[in-house]
Backbone as a chain_set.jsonl record, in Angstrom:
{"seq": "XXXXXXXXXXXXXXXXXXXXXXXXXXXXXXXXXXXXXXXXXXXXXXXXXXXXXXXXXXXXXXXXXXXXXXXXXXXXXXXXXXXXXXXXXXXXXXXXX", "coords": {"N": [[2.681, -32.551, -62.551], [4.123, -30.46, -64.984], [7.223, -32.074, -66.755], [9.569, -30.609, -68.323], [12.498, -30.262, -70.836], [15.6, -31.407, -69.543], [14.907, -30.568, -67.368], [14.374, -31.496, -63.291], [11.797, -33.676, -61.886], [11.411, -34.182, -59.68], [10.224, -34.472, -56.26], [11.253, -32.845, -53.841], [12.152, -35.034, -50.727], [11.811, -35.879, -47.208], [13.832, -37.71, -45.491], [15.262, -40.621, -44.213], [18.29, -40.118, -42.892], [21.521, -41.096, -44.296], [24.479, -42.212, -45.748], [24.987, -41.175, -49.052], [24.97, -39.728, -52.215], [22.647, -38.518, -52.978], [21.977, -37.293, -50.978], [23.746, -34.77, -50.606], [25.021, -32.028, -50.753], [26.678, -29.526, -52.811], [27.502, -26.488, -51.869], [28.446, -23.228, -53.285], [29.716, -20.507, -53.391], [30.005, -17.901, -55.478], [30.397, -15.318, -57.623], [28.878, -13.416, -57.648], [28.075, -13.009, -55.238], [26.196, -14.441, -53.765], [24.745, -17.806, -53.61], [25.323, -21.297, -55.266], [23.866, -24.6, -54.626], [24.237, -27.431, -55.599], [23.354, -30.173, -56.289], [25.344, -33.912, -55.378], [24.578, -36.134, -56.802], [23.043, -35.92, -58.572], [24.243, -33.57, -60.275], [22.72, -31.195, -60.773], [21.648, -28.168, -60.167], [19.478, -26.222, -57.083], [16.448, -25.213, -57.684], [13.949, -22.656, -58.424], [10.91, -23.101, -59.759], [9.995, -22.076, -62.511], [11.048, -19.406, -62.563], [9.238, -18.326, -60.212], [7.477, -16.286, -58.121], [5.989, -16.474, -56.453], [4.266, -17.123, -52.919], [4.811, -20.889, -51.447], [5.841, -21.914, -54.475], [7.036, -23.988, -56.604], [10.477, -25.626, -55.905], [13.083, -27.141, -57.741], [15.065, -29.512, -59.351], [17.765, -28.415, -61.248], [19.798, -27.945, -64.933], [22.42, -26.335, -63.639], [22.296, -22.865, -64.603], [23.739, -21.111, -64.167], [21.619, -18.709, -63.752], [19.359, -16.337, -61.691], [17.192, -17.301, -60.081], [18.377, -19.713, -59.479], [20.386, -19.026, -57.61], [21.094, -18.36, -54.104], [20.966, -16.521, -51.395], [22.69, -17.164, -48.098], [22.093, -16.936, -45.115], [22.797, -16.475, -41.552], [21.607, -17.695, -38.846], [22.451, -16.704, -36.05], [21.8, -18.822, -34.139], [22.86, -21.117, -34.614], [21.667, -22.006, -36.956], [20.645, -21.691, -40.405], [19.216, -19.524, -43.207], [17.882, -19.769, -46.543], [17.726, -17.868, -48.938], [15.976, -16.856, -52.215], [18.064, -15.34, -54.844], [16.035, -14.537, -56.919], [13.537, -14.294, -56.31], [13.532, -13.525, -53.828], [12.12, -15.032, -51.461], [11.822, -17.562, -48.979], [13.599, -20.003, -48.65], [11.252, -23.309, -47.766], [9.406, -25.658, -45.973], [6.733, -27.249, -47.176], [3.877, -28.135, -45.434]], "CA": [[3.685, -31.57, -62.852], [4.885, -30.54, -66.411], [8.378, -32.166, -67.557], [10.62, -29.67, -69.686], [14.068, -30.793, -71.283], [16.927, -31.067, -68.383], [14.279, -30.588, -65.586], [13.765, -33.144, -63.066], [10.615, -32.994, -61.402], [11.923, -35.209, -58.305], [9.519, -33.646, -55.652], [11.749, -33.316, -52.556], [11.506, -35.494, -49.429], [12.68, -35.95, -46.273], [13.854, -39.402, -45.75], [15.995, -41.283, -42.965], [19.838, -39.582, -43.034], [22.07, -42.049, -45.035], [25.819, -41.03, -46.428], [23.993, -41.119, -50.308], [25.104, -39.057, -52.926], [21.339, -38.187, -53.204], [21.02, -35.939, -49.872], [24.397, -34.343, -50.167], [24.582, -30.869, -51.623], [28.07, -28.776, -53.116], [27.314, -25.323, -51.512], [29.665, -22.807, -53.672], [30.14, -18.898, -53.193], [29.858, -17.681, -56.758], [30.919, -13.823, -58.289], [27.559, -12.231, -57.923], [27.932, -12.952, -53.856], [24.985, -15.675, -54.053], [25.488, -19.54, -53.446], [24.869, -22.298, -55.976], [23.363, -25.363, -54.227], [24.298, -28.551, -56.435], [23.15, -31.853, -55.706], [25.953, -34.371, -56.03], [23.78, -37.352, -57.366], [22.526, -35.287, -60.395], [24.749, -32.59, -60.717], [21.842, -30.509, -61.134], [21.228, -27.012, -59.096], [18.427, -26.265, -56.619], [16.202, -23.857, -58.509], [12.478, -22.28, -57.957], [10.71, -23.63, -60.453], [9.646, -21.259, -64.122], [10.742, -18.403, -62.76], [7.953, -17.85, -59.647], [7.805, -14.849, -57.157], [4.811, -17.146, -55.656], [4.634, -18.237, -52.228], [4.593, -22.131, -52.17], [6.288, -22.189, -55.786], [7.921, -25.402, -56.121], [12.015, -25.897, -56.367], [13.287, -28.376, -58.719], [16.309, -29.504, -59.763], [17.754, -28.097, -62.899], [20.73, -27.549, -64.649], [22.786, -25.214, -63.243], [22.952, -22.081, -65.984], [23.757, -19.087, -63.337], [20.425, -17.845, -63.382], [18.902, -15.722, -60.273], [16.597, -18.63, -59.918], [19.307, -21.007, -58.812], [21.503, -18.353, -56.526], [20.859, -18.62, -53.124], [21.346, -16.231, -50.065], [22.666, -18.116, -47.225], [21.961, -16.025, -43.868], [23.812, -17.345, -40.406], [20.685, -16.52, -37.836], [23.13, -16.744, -34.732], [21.745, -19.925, -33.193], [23.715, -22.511, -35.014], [20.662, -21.793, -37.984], [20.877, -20.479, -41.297], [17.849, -19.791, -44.14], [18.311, -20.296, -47.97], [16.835, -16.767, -49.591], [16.525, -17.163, -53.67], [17.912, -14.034, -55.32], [15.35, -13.764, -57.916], [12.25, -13.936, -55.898], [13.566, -12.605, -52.189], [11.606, -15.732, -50.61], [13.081, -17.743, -48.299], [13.012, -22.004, -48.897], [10.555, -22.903, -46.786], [9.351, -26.839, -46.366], [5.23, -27.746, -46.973], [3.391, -29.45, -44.639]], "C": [[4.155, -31.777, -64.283], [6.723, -31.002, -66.348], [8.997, -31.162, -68.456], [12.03, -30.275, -69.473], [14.518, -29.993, -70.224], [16.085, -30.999, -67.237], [13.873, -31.738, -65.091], [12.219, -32.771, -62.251], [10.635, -33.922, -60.15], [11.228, -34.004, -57.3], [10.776, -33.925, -54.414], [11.296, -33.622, -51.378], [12.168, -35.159, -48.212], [12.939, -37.35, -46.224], [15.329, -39.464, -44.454], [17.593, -40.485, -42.985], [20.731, -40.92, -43.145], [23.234, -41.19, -45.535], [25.077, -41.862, -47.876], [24.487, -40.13, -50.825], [23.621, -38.233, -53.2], [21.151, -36.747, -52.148], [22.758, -35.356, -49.277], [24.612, -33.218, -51.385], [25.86, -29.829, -52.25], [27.027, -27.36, -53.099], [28.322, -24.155, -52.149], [29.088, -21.374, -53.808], [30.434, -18.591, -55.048], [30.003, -15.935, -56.78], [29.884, -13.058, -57.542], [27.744, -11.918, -55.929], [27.041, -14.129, -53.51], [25.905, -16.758, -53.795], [24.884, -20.395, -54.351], [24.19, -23.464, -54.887], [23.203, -26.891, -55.201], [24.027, -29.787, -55.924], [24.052, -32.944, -55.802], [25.659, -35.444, -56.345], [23.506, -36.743, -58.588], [23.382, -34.141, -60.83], [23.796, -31.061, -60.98], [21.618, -29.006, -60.149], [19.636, -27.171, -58.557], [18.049, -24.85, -57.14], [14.706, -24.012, -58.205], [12.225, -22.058, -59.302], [9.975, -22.448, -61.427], [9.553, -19.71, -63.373], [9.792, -17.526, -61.412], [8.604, -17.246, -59.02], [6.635, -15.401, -56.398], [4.998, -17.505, -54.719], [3.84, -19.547, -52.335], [4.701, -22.445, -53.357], [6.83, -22.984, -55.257], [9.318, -25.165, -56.44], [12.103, -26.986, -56.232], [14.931, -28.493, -58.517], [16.642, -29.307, -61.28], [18.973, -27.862, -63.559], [21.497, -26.299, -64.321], [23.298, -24.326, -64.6], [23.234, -20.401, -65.299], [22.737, -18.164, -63.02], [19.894, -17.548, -62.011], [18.213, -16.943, -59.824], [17.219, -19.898, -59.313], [20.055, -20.42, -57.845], [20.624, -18.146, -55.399], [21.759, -17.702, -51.966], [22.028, -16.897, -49.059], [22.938, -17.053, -46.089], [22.192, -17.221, -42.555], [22.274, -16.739, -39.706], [21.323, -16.712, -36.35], [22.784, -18.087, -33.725], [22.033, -21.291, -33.909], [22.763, -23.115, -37.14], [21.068, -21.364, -39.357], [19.514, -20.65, -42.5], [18.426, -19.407, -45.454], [16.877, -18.757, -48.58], [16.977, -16.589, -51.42], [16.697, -15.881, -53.981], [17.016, -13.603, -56.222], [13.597, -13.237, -57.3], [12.194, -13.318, -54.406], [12.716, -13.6, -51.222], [12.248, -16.524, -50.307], [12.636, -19.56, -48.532], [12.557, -22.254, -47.349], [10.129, -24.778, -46.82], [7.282, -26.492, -46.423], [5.041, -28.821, -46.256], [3.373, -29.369, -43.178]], "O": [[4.499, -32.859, -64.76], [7.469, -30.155, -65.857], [8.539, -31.199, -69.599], [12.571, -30.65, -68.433], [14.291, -28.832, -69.884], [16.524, -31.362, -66.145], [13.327, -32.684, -65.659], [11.74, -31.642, -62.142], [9.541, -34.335, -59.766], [11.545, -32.822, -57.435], [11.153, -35.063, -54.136], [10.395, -33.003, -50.811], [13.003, -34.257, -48.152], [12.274, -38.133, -46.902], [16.071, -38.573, -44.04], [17.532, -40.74, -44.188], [20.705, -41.749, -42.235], [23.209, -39.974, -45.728], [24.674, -43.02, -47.768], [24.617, -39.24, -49.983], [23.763, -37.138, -53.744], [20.553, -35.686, -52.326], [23.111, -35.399, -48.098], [24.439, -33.415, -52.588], [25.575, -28.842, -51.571], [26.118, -27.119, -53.893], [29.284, -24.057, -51.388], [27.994, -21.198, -54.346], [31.207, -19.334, -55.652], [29.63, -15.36, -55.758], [30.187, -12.082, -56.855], [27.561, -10.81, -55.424], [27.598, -14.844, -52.676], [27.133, -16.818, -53.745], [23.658, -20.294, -54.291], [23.911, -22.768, -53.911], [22.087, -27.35, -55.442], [24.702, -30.282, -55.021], [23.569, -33.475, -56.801], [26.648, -36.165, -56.216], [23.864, -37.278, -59.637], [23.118, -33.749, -61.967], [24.316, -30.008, -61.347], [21.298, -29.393, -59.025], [18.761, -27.836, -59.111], [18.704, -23.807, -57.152], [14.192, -25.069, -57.839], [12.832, -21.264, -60.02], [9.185, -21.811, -60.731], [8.574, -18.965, -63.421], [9.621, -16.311, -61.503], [9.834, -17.258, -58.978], [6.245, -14.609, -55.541], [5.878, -18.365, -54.742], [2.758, -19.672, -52.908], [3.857, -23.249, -53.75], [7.165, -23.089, -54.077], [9.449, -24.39, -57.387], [11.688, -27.77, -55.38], [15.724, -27.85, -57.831], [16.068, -29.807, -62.247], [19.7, -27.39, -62.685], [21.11, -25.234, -64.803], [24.18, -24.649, -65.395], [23.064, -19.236, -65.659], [22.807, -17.164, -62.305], [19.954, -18.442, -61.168], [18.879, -17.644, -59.062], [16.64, -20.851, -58.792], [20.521, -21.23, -57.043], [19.467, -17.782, -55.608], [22.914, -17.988, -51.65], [21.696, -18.003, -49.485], [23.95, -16.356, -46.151], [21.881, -18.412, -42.563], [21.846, -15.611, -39.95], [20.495, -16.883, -35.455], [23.429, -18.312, -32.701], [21.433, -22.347, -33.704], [23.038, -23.951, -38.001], [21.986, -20.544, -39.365], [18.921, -21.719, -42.645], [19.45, -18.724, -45.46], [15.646, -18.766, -48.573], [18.054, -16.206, -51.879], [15.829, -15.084, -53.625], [17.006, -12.399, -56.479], [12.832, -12.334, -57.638], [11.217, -12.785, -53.879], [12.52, -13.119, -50.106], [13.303, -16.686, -50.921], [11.518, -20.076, -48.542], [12.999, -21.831, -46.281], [10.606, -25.316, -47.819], [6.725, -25.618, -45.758], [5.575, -29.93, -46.242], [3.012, -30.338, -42.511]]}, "num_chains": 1, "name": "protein.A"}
């Protein structure tokens, strides 16, 4: 994976559930209607990486600059569920594997 200034390229895992600043996330309601998704270990937003409309594009962490790319849907699906839809590409975070 390419490096660019401010991006991390931290592939996300899953990993054991620990209280960790690492796997805890500031969820915030923002103007547009959208949700930010901040990490509070890096400060960084969850963002779909240069921009893609691809499925299986990767999301990074990056800093947060308001862009569609970082705003986030958050849909309730009635059974205790909810799915993470990015506003710029309309796909929904999805895990590989």
């Amino acid at each position: 994976m390419v490096t660019l200034p401010g991006r991390s390229t931290t592939v996300f895992t899953l990993f054991n559930r620990l209280t960790v600043a690492t796997q805890k996330w500031m969820i915030t309601l923002q103007s547009d209607g959208y949700y930010s998704v901040i990490n509070l270990n890096s400060g960084k937003a969850l963002e779909v990486f240069d921009w893609s409309t691809a499925n299986g594009a990767n999301v990074v962490q990056y800093e947060d600059n308001g862009l569609a790319s970082q705003r986030w849907q958050i849909n309730e699906l009635g059974d205790g569920s909810v799915s993470f839809i990015n506003k710029h590409s309309g796909k929904a975070l999805d895990l590989y594997g």
